[in-house]
N, CA, C and O of each residue as an XYZ file, in Angstrom:
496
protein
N       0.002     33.464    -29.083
C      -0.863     32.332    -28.753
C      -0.098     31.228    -28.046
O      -0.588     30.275    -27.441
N       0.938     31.461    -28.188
C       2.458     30.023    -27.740
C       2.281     30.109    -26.469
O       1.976     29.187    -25.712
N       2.548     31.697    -26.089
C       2.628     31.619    -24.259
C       1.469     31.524    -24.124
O       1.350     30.829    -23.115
N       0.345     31.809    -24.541
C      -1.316     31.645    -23.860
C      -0.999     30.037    -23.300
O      -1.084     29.618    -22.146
N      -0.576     29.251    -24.639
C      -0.831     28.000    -24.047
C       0.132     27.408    -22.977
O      -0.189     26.497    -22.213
N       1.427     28.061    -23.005
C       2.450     27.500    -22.110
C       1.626     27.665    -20.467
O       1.537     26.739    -19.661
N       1.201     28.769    -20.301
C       0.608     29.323    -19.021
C      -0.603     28.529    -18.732
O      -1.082     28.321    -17.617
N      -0.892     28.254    -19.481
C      -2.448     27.395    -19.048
C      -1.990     25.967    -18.500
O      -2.534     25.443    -17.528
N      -0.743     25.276    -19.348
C      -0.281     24.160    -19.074
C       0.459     24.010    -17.777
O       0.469     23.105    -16.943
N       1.148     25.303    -17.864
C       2.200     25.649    -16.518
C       0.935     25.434    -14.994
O       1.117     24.725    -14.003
N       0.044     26.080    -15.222
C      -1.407     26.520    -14.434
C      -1.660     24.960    -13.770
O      -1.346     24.688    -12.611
N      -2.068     24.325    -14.391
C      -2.389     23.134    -14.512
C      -1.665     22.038    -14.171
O      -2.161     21.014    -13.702
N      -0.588     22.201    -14.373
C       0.548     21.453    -14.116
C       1.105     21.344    -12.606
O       1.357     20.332    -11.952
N       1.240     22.975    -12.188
C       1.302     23.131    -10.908
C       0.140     23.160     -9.836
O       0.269     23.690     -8.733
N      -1.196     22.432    -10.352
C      -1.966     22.606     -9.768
C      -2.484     20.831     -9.127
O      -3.066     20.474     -8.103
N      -1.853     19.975    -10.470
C      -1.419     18.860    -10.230
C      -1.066     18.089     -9.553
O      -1.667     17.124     -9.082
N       0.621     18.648     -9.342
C       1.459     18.772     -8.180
C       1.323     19.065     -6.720
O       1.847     18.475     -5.775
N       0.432     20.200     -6.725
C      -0.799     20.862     -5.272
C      -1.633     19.818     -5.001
O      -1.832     19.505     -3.828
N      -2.151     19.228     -5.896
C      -3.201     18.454     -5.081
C      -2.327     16.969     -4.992
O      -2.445     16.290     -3.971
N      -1.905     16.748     -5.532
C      -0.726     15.170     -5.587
C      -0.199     14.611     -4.315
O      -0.252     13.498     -3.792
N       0.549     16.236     -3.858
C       1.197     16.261     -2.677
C       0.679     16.781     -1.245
O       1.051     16.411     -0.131
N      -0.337     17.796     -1.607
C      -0.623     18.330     -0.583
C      -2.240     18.009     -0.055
O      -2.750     18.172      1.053
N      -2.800     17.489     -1.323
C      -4.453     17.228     -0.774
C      -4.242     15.661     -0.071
O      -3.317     14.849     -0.032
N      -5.942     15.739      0.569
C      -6.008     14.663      1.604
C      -6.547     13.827      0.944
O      -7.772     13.864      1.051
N      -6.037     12.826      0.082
C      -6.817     11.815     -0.821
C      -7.879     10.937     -0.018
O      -7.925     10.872      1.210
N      -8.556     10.406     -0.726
C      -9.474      9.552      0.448
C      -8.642      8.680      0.341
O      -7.824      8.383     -0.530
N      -9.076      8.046      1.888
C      -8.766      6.841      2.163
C      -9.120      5.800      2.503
O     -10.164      5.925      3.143
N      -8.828      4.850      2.428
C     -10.000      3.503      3.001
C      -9.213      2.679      4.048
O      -8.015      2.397      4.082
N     -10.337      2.337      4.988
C      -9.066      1.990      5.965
C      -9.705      0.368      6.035
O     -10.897      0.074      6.125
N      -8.919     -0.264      5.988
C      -8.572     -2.319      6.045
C      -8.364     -2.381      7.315
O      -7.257     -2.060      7.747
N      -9.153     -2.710      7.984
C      -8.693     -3.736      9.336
C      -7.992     -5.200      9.247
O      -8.390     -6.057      8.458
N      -6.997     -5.378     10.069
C      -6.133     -6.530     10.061
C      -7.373     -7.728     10.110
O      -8.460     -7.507     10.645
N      -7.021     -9.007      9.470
C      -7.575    -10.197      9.408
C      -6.882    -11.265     11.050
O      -5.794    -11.780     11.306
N      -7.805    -11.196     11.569
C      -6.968    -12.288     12.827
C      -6.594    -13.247     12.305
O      -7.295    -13.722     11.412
N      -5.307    -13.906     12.684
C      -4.817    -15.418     12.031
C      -4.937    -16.185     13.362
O      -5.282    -15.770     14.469
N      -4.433    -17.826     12.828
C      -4.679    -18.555     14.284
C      -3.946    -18.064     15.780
O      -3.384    -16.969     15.817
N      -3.977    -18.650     16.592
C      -3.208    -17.868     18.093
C      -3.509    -16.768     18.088
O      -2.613    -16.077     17.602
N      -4.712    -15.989     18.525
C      -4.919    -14.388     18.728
C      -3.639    -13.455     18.167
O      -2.923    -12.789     18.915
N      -3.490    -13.529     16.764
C      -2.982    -12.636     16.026
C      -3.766    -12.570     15.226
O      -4.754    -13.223     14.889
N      -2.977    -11.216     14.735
C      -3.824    -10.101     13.490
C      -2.494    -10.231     12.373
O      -1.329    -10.332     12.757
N      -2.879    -10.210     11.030
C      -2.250    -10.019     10.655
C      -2.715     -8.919      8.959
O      -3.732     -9.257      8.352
N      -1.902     -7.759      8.437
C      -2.672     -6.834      7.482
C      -1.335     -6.986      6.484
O      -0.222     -6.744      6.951
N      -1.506     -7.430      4.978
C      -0.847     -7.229      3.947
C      -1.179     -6.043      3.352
O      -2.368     -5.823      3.120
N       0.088     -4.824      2.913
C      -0.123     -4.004      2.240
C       1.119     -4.061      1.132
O       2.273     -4.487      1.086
N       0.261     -3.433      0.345
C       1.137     -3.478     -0.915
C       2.348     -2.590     -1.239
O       2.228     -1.740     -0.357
N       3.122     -2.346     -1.739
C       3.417     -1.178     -2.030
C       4.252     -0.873     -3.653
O       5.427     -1.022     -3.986
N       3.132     -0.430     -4.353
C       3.589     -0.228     -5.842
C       3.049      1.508     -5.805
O       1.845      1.763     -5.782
N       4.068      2.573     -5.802
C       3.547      3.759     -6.219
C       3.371      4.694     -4.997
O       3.460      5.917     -4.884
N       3.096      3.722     -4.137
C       2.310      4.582     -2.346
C       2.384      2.970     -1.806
O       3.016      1.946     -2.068
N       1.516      3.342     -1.052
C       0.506      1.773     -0.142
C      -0.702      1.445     -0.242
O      -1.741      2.031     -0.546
N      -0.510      0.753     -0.040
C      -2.270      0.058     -0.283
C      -2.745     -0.419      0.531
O      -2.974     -1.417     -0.153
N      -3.174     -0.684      1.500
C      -4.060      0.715      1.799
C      -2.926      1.003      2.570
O      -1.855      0.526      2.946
N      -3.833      2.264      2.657
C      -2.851      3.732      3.028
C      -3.259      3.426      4.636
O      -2.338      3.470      5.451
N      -4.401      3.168      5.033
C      -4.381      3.315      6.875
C      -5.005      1.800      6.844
O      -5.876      1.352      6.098
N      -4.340      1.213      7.803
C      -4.843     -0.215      8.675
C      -5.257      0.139      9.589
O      -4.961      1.225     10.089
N      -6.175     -0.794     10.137
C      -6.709     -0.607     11.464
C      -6.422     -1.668     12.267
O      -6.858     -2.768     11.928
N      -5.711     -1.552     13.367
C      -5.450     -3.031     14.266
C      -6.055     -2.806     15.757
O      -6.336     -1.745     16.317
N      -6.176     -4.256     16.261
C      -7.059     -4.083     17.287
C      -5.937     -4.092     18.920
O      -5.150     -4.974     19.264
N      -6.194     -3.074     19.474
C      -4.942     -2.782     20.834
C      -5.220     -4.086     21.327
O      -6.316     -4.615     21.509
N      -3.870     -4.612     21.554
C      -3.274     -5.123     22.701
C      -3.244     -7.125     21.742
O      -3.098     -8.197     22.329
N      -3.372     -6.981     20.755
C      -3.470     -8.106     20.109
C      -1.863     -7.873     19.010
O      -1.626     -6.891     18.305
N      -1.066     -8.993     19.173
C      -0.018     -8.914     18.342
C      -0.245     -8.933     16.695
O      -0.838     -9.841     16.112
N       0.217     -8.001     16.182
C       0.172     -7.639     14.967
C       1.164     -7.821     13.525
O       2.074     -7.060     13.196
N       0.938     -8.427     13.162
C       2.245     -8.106     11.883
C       1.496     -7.496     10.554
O       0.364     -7.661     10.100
N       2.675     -6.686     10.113
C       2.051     -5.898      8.549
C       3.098     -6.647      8.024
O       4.257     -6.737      8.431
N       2.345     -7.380      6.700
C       3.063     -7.905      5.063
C       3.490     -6.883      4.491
O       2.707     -6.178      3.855
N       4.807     -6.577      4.587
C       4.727     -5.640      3.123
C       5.391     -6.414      1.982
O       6.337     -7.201      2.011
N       4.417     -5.850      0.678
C       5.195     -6.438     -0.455
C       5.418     -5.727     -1.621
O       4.439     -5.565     -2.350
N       6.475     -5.268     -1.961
C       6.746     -3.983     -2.538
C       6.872     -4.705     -3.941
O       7.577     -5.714     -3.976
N       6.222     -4.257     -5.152
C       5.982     -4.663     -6.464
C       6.822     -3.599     -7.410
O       7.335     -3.891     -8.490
N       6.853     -2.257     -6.751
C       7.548     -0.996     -7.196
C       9.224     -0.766     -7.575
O       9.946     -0.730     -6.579
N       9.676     -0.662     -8.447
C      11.214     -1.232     -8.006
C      12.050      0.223     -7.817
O      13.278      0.192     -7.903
N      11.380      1.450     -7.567
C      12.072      2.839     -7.832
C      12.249      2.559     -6.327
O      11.551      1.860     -5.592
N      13.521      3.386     -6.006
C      14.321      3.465     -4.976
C      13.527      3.782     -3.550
O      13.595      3.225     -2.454
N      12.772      4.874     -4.010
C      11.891      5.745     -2.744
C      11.529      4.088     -1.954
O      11.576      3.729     -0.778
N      11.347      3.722     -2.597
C      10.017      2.888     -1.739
C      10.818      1.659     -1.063
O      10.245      1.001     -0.194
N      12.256      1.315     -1.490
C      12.548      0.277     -1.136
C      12.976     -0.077      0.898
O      13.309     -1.071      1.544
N      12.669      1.563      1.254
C      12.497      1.245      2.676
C      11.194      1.732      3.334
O      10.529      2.703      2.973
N      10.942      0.913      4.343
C       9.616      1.736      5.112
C      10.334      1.963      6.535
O      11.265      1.287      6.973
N       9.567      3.303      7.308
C      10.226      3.682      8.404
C       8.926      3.924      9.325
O       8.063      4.570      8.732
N       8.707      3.678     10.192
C       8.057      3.529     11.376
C       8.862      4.745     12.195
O       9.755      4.268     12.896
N       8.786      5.855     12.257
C       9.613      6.393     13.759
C       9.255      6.486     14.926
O      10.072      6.708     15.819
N       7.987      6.338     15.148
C       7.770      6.228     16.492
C       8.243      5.166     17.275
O       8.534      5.144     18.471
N       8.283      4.121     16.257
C       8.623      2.378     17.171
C      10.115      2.051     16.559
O      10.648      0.941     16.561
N      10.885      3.760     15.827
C      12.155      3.546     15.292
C      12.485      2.237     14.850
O      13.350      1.593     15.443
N      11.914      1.806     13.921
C      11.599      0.797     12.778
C      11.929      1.709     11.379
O      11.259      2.699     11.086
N      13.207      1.155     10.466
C      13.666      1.348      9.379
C      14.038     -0.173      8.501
O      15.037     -0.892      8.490
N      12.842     -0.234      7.873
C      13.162     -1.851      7.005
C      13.376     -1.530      5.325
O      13.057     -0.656      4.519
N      14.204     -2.958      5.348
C      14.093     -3.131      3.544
C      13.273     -3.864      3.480
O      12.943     -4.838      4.156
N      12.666     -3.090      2.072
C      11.838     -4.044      1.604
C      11.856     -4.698      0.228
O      11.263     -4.238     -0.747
N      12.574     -5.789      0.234
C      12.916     -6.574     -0.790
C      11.708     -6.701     -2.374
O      10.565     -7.155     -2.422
N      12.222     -6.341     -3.036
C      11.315     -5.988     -4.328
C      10.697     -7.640     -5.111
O      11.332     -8.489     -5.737
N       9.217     -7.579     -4.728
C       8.652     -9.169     -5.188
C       8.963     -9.965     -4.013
O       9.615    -11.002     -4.136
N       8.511     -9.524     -2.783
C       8.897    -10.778     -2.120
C       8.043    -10.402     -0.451
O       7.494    -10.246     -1.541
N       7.740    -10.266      0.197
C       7.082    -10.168      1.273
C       8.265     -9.807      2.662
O       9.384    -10.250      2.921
N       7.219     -8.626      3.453
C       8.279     -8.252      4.369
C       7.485     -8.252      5.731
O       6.565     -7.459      5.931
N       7.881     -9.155      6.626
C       7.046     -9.089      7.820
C       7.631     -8.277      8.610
O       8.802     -8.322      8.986
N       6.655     -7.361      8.932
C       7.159     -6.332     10.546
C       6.072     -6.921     11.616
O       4.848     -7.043     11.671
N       6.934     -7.148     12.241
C       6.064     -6.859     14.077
C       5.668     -5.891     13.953
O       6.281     -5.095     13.242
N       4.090     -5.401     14.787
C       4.371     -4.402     15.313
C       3.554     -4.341     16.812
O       2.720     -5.175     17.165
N       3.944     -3.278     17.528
C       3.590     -3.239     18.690
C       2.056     -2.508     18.699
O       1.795     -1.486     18.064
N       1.171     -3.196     19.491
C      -0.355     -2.648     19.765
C      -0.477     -2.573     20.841
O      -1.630     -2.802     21.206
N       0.447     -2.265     21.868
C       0.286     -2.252     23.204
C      -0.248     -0.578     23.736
O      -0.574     -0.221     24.868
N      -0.187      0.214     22.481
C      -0.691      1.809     22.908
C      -1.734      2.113     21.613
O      -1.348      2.153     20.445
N      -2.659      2.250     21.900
C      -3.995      2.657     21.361
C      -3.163      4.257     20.687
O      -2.424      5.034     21.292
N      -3.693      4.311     19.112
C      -2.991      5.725     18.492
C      -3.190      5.755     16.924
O      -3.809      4.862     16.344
N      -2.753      6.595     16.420
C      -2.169      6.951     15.157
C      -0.612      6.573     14.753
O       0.292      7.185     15.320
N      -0.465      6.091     14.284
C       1.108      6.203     14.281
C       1.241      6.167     12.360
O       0.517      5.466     11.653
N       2.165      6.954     11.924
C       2.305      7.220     10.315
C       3.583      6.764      9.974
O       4.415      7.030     10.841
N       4.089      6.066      8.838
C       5.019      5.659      8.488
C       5.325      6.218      7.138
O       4.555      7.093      6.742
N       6.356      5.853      6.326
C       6.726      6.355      5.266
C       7.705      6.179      4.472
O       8.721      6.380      5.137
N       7.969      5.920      3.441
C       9.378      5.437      2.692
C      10.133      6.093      2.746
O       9.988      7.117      3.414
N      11.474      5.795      1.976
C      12.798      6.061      3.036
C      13.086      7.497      2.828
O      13.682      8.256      3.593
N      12.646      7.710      1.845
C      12.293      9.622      1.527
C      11.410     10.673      1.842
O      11.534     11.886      1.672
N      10.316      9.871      2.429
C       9.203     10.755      3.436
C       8.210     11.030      2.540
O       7.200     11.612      2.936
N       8.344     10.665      1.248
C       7.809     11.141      0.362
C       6.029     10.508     -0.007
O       5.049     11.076     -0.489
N       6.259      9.089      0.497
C       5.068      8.254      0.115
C       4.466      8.214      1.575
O       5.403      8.282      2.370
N       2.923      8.106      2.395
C       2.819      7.758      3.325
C       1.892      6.612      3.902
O       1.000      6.334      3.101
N       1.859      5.990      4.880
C       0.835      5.208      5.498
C       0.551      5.173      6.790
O       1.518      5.474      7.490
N      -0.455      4.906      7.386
C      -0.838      5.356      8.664
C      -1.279      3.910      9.711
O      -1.949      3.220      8.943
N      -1.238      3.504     10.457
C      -1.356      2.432     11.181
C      -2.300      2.752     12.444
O      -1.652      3.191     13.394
N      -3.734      2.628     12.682
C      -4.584      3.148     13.547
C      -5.093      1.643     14.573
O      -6.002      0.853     14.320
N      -3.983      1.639     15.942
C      -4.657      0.979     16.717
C      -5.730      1.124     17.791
O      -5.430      1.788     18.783
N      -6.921      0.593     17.712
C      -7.970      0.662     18.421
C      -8.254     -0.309     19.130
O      -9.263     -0.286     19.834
């Protein structure tokens, strides 16, 4: 009866893990708030993952993302941009401004310093 239950747990466990890592969680996507002088500007969080996971910014309007990392495990203490080869710290309790560029309409995905957590940045 011991292994019945080990296998069911094992089952389950790794099925966990399958959807954790590999399913497409929903997502909700936040459009940046314009601030004064035709900027945008989008705070995301980051305790665990991001919060939100996809922003939406508007092309050709200068942009900055807040990050403010609440999380203190290692993964998270950098975010990496590679397309715009952007690698930041992000100081734990405290706010991290990135530029970013909206001059090309796209997808662009980012991710902590282990690849492990992700977020997506959708300019339109």
């Amino acid at each position: 009866m011991g292994k019945v239950i080990t296998v069911i747990v094992a089952i389950v466990l790794i099925g966990f893990i399958l959807w954790w890592f590999f399913d497409k969680h929903e997502q909700v996507e936040v459009k940046a708030k314009k601030t004064g002088g035709n900027e945008q500007e989008v705070k995301i969080t980051v305790d665990g993952g991001y919060s939100p996971e996809t922003v939406v910014l508007q092309k050709g309007v200068p942009a900055t993302l807040v990050f403010e990392r609440k999380d203190p495990s290692s993964c998270l203490e950098r975010v990496v941009f590679s397309d715009f080869g952007i690698n930041e710290l992000l100081p734990q309790n405290e706010e991290k401004k990135i530029k970013f560029d909206t001059s090309k309409a796209g997808e662009f995905g980012y991710a902590c310093g282990m690849n492990m957590f992700h977020g997506k940045v959708v300019v339109k």
